[in-house]
Coordinates of C-alpha atoms in Angstrom, one line a residue:
X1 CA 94.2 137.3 124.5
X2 CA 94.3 134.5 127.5
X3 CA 92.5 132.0 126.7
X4 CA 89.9 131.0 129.8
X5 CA 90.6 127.8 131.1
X6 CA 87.5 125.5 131.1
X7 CA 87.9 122.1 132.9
X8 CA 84.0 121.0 133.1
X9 CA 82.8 121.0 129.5
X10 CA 79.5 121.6 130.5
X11 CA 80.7 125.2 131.0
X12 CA 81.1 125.5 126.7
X13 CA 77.9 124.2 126.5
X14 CA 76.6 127.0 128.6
X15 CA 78.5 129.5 126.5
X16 CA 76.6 128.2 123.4
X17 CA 73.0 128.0 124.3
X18 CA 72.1 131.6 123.7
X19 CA 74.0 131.8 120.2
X20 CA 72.1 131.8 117.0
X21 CA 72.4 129.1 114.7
X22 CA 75.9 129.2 113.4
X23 CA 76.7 131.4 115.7
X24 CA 80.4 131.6 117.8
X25 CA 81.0 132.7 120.8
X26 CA 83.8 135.6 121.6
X27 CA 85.2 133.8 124.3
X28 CA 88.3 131.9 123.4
X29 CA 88.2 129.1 125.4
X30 CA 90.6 126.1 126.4
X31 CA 90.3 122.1 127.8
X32 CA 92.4 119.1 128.3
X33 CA 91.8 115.3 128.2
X34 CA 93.3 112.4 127.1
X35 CA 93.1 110.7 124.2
X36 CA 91.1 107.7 123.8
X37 CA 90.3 107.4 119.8
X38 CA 91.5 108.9 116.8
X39 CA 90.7 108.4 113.2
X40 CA 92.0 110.1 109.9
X41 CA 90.3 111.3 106.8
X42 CA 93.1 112.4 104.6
X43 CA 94.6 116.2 104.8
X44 CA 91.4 118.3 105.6
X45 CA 89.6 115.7 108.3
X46 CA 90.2 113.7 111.3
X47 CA 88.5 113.0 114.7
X48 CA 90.2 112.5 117.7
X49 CA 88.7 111.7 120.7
X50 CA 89.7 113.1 124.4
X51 CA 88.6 111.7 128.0
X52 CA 89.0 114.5 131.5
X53 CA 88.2 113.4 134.6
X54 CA 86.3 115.9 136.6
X55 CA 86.9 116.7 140.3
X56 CA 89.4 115.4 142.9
X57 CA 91.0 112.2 142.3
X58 CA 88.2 109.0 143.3
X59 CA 85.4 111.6 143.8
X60 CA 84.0 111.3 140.0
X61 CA 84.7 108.6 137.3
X62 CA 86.1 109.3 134.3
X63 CA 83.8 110.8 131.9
X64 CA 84.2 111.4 127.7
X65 CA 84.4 113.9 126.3
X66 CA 84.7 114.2 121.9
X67 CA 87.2 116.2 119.5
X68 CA 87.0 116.2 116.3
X69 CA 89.4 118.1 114.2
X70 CA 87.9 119.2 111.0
X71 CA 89.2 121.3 107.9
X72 CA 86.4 122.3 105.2
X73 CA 87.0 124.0 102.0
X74 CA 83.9 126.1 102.3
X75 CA 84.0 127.1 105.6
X76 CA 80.9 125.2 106.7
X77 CA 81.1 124.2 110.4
X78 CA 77.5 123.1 110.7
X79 CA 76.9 119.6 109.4
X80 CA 77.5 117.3 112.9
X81 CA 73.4 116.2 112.6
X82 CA 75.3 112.3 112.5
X83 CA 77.6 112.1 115.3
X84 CA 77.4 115.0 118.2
X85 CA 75.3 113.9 120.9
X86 CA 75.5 115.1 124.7
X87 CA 76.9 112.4 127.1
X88 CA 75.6 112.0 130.4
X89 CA 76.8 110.3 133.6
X90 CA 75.5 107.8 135.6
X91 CA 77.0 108.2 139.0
X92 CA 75.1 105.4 140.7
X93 CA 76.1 102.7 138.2
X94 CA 78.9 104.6 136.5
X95 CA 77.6 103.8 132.9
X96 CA 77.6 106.1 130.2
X97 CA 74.0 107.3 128.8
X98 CA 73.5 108.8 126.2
X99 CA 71.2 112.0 125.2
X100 CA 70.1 112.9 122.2
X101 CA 71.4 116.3 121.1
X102 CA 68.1 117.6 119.6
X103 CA 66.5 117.4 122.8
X104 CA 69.0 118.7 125.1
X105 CA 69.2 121.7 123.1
X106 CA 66.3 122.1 121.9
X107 CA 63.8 121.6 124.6
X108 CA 66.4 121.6 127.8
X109 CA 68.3 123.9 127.9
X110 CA 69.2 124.5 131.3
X111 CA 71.4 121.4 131.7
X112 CA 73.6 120.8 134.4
X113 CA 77.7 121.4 134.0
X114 CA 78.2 118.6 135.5
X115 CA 76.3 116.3 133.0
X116 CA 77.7 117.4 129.8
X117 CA 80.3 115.3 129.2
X118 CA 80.9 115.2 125.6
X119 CA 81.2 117.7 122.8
X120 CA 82.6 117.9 118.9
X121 CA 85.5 120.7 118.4
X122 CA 86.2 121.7 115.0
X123 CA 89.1 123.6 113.2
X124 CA 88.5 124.6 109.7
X125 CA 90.7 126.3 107.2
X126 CA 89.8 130.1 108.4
X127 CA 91.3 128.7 111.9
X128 CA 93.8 126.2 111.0
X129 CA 95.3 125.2 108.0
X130 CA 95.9 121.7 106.5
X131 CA 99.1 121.3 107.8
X132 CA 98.3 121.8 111.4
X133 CA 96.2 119.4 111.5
X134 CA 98.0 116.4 110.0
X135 CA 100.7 117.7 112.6
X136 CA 97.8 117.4 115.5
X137 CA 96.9 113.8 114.4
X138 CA 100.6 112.7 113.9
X139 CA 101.5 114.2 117.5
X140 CA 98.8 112.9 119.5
X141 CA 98.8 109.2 120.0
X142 CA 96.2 107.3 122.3
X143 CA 97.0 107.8 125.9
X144 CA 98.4 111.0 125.3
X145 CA 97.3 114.2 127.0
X146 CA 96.3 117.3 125.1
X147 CA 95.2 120.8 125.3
X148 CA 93.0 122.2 122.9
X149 CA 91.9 126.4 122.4
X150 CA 89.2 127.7 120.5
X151 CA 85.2 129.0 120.6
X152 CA 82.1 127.6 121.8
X153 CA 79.9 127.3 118.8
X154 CA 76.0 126.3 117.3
X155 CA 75.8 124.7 114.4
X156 CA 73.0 125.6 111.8
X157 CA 70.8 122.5 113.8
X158 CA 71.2 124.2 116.7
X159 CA 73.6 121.4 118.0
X160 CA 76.4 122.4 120.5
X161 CA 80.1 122.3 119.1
X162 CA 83.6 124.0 119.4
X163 CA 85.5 125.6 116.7
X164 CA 89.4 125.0 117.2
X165 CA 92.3 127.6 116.5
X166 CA 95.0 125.2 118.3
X167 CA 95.7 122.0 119.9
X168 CA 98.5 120.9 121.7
X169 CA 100.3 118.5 123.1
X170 CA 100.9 118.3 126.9
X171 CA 102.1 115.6 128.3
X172 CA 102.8 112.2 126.1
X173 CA 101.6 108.5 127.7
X174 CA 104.3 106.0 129.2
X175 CA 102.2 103.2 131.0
X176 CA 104.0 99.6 130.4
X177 CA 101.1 98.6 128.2
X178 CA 99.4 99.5 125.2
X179 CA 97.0 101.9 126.3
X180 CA 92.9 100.9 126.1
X181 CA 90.6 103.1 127.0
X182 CA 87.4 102.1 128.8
X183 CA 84.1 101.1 126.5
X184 CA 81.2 103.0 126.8
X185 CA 78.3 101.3 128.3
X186 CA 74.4 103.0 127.9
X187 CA 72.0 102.6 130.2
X188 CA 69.2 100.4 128.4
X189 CA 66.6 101.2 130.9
X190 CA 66.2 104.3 130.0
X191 CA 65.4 104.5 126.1
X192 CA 64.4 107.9 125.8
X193 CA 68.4 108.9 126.2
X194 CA 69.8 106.2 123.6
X195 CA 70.9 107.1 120.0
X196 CA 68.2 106.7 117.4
X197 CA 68.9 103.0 115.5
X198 CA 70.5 103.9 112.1
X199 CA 68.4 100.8 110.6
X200 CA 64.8 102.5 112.1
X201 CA 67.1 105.7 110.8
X202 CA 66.5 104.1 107.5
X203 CA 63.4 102.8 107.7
X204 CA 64.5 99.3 107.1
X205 CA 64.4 96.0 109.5
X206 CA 66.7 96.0 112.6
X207 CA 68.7 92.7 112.5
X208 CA 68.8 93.1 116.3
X209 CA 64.8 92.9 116.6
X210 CA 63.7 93.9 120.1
X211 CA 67.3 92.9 121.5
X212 CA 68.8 96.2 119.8
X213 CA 70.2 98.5 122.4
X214 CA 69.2 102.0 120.7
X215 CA 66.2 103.5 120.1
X216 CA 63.4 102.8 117.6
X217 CA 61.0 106.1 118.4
X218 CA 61.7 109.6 118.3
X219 CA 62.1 111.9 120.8
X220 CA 60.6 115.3 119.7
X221 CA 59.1 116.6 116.5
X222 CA 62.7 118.0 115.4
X223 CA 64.0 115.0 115.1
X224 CA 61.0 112.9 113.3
X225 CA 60.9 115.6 111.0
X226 CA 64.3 115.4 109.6
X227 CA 64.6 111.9 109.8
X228 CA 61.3 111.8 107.6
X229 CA 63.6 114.1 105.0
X230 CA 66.1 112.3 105.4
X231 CA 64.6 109.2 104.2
X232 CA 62.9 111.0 101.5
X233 CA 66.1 111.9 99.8
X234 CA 67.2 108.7 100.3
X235 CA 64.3 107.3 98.4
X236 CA 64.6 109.7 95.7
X237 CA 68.4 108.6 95.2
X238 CA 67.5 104.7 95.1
X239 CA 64.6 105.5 92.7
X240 CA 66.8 108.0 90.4
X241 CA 69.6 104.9 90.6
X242 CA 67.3 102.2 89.8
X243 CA 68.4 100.4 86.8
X244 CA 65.9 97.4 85.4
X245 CA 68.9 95.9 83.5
X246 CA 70.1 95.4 87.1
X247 CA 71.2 91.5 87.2
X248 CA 71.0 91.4 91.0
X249 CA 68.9 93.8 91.5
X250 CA 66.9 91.1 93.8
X251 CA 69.6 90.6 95.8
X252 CA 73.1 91.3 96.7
X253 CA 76.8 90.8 98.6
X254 CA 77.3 92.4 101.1
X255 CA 79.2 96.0 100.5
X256 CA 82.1 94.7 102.2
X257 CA 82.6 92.1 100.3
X258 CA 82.9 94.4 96.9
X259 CA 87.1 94.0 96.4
X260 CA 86.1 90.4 96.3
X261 CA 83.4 90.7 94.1
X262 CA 85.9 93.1 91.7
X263 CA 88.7 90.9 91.9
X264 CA 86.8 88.0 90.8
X265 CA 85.2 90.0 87.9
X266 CA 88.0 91.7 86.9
X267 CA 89.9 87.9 86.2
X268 CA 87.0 86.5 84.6
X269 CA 86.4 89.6 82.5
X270 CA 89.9 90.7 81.6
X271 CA 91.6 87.1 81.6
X272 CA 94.2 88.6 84.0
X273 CA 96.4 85.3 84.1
X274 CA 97.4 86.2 80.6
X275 CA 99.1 89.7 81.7
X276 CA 102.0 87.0 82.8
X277 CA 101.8 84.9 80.0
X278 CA 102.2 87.9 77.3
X279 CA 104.4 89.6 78.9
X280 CA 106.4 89.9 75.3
X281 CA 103.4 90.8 73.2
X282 CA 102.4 93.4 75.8
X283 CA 105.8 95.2 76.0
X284 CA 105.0 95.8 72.3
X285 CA 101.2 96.1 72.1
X286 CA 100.0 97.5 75.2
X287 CA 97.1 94.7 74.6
X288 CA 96.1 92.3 76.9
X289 CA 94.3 90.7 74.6
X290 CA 96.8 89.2 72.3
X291 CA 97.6 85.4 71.5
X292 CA 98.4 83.6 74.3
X293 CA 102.1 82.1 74.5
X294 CA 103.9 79.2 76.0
X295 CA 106.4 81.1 77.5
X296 CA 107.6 80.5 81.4
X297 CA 107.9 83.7 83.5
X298 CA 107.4 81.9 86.9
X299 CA 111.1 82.8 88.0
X300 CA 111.0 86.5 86.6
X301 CA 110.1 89.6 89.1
X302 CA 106.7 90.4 89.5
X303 CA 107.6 94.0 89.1
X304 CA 109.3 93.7 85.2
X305 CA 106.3 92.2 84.5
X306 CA 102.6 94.3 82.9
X307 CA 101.5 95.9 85.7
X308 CA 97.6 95.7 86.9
X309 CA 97.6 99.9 88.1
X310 CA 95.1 100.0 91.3
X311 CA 94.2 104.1 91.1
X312 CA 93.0 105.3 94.9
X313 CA 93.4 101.4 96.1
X314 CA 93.0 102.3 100.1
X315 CA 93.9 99.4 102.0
X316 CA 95.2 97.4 99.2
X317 CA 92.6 95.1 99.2
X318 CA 92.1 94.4 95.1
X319 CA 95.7 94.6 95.1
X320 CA 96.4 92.0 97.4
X321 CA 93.8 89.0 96.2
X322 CA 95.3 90.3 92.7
X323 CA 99.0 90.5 93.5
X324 CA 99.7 88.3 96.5
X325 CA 97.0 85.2 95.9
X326 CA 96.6 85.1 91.8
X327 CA 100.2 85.8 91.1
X328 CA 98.7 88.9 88.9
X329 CA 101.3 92.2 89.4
X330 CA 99.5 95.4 90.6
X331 CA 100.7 98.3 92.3
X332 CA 98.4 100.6 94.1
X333 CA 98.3 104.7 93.9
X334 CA 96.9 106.4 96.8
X335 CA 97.1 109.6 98.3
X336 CA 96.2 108.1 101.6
X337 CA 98.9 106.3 103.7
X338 CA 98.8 102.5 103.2
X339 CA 97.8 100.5 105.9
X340 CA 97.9 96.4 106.1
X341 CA 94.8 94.6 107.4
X342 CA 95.5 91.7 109.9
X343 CA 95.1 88.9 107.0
X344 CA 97.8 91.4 105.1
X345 CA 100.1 92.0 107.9
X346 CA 100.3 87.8 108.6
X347 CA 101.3 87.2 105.1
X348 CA 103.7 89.5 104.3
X349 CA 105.4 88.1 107.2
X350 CA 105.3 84.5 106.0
X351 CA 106.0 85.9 102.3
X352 CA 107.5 89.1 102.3
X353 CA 108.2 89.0 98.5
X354 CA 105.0 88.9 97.9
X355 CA 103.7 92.7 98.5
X356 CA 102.5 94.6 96.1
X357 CA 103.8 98.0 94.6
X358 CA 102.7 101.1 96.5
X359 CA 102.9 105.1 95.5
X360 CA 101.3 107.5 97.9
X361 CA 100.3 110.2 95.1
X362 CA 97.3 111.8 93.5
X363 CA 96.7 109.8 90.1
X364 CA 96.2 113.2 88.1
X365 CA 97.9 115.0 85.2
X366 CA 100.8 115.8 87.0
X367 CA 102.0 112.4 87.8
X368 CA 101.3 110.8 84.3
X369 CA 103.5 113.8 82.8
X370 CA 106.3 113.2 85.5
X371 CA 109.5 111.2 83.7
X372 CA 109.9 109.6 86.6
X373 CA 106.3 107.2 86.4
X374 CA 107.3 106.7 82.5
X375 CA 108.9 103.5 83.2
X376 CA 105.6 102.5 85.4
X377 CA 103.4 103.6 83.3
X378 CA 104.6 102.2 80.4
X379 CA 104.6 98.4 82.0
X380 CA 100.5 98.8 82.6
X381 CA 98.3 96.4 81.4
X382 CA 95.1 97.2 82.6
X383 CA 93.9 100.4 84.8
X384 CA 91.1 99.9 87.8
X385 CA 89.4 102.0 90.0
X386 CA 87.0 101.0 92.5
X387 CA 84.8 103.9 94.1
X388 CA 88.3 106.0 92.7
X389 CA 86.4 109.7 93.4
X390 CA 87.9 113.0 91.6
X391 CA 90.6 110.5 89.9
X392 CA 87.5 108.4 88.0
X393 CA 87.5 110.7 84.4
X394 CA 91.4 110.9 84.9
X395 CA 91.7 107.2 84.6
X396 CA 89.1 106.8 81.4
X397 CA 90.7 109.8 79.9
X398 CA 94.5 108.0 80.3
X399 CA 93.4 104.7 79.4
X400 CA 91.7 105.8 76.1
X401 CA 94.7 108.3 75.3
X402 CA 97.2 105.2 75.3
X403 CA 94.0 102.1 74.4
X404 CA 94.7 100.8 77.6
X405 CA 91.8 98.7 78.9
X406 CA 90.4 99.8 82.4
X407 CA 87.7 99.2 84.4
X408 CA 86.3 101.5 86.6
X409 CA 83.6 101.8 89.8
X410 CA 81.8 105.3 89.5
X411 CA 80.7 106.7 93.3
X412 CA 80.9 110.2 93.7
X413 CA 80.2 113.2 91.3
X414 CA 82.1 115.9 92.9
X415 CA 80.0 118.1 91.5
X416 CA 82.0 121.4 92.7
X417 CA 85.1 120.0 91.8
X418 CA 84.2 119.8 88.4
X419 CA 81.7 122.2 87.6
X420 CA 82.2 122.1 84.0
X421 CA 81.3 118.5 83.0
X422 CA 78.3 118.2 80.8
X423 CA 75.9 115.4 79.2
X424 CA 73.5 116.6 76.7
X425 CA 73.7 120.2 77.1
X426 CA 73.1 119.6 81.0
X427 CA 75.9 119.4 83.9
X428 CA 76.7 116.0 85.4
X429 CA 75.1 116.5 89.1
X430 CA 74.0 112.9 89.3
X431 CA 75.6 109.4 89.7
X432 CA 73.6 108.6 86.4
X433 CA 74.6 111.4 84.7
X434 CA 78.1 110.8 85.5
X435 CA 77.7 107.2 84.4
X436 CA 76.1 108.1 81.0
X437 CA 78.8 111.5 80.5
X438 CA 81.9 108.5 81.0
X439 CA 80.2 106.1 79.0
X440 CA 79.5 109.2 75.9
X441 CA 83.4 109.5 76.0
X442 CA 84.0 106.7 73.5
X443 CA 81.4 103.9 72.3
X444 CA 83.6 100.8 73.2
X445 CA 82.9 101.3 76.6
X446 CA 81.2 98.9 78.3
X447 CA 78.7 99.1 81.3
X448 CA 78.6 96.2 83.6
X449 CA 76.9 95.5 86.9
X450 CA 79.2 94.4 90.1
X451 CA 77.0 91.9 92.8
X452 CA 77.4 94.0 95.6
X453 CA 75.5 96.5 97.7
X454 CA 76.0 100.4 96.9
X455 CA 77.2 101.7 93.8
X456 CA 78.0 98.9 91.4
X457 CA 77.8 99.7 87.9
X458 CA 81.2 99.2 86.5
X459 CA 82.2 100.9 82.8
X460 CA 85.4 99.2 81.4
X461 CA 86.8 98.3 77.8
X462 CA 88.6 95.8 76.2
X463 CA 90.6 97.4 73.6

């Protein structure tokens, strides 16, 4: 079936307004623009944004429009509540505004082609598979044109989308410079068309005070209404999570700041300059913890030495105050590409012997059972994990298996994932229980508290 050719996005928005929640449209549709933004969430998520100009050439300005490119396990193409919002189009001052979804479709629905400017696409496993997608974000770079088919959709909000079958690329960008797409500029005189704050989201004080550009009332009832639930679960999460032992429960880092916060713990708790200095005792051992030595290994490799084994390290952070600044060895195992901050990038330039070991694997049973990781796994010292997700029980599991110490930052529960997980006759379903189900695994585990914002607590043992 041809697929009909929509230039004016306002045109799928038309298509959707009569569908029922959930509900796509029959019409397989298609629309091109160039990319302007693209981010990556591992195999089954990314988001790549597109910009079309409308009209002939100088007769309208360039307008936005948003793709994201999404792969869910279940099926679900409904949960965009965060990040789809209408754009509209200021012709006079040629700003972008912003209009908040809920409204639009929910009390004006008659809105103009012409001012619908921005929508989210999604592709999900019944319409594209894994592969295709890490092909679509691989292939389209920013500058690049692409083409995109699918149908117009509703999600279960009632919020406009577009489910994607393909996307393609058309035509690749050659301008002499890096290409940088224009920033998007709202109209602060009108407030009833800027995005709700995310700190008034949150019920909690706007740093920016009266000077914040978005908006601090709501807009319709819809919207009050589930931000009011939304801050009810929230509440219920801090107060299931509240933990009087807390040591900085009156205050803390900033989240950010939480591989500085580990690194520094981690050194003081472990004694991590002693990895190098037992290097011997550890071959034999496995210990970290026995008698210090006066041997010199400041001329051998890094990498013969006990290794510190970052398990789903991201950017490398831990790794590289660890590795790079103390002199500590780590490697990191990630299933996610690596990619160097600026700070990184600067000095492994200057020091280029100085970067730290890197695999780009799961850290499951099938790696610790593959011959080739025996020699790595045998040089590790200590195991760490912070915020690790479905790898957390996998690294307390291996580290008691072989006495290893570890220390590791619980976050998610992954409750489907691991359905069978259970605490006292119960299944784990929350952080808590997951924390006390880890801890239960062996009664030399320790639980320790991290002085940063989010999840903190930290279980670890000292063999």
């Amino acid at each position: 079936m041809a697929a009909r050719q929509l230039v004016d996005y306002g045109e799928i928005h038309s298509l959707a307004l009569d569908l029922e929640p959930r509900g796509i449209c029959d019409v397989l549709c298609s629309a091109q623009g160039l990319v302007v933004s693209r981010r990556s969430y591992g195999k089954h998520l990314c988001f790549i944004e597109v910009r079309q100009s409308t009209g002939e050439p100088g007769n309208h300005p360039v307008v936005d429009a948003a793709a994201a490119v999404v792969a869910a396990d279940d099926g679900d193409v409904g949960n965009t509540s965060s990040s789809t919002h209408i754009f509209k189009l200021d012709d006079e001052k040629q700003s972008m505004r912003i209009s908040s979804a809920s409204t639009a479709l929910g009390g004006q629905q008659s809105v103009e082609h012409n001012d619908v400017h921005r929508l989210v696409v999604f592709c999900n496993v019944p319409h594209m598979n894994p592969e295709d997608i890490k092909r679509v974000f691989k292939e389209c770079k920013l500058g690049d044109k692409v083409e995109f088919y699918g149908y117009p959709s509703k999600d279960r909000l009632g919020y406009v989308s577009f489910i994607c079958t393909r996307m393609s690329l058309v035509q690749k960008y050659h301008g002499p410079k890096r290409f940088l797409p224009e920033r998007r500029v709202f109209d602060i005189k009108k407030p009833d068309i800027r995005p709700l704050c995310r700190f008034f989201r949150r019920a909690v004080a706007c740093p920016a005070h009266d000077s914040c550009l978005f908006r601090h009332h709501f807009v319709s009832q819809e919207e009050e209404e589930l931000t009011i639930r939304q801050r009810a679960k929230a509440e219920s999460i801090r107060h299931e999570e509240h933990d009087e032992s807390d040591p900085f429960d009156g205050g803390k880092n900033k989240h950010s700041l939480r591989a500085d916060v580990f690194t520094k713990w981690l050194i003081e708790t472990f004694k991590l300059q002693r990895l190098i200095h037992n290097h011997d005792d550890n071959n034999n051992n496995n210990n970290v913890d026995s008698p210090t030595t006066d041997q010199d290994h400041s001329v051998k490799d890094l990498n013969e030495l006990p290794q510190v084994l970052d398990v789903a390290g991201g950017k490398g952070n831990i790794a590289f105050q660890l590795h790079s600044i103390h002199g500590i060895p780590c490697t990191v195992i990630d299933g996610r590409p690596l990619s160097f901050s600026k700070p990184m990038r600067k000095h492994f330039k200057k020091r280029p012997n100085e970067q730290f070991g890197f695999i780009q694997t799961l850290f499951d049973q099938q790696f610790i059972d593959d011959p080739r990781n025996e020699s790595l796994l045998k040089r590790v010292g200590l195991i760490i994990g912070m915020h690790p997700d479905q790898a957390t029980e996998c690294i307390v599991d291996y580290a008691l298996s072989r006495n290893l110490p570890f220390a590791v930052v619980p976050c998610c529960v992954f409750v489907s994932e691991f359905p069978d997980r259970r605490f006292n006759g119960q299944q784990v379903v929350s952080y808590q229980d997951f924390i006390s189900y880890l801890q239960a695994k062996d009664p030399r585990i320790q639980l320790g508290y991290l002085d940063f914002v989010g999840r903190h607590k930290v279980l670890y043992m000292i063999p």
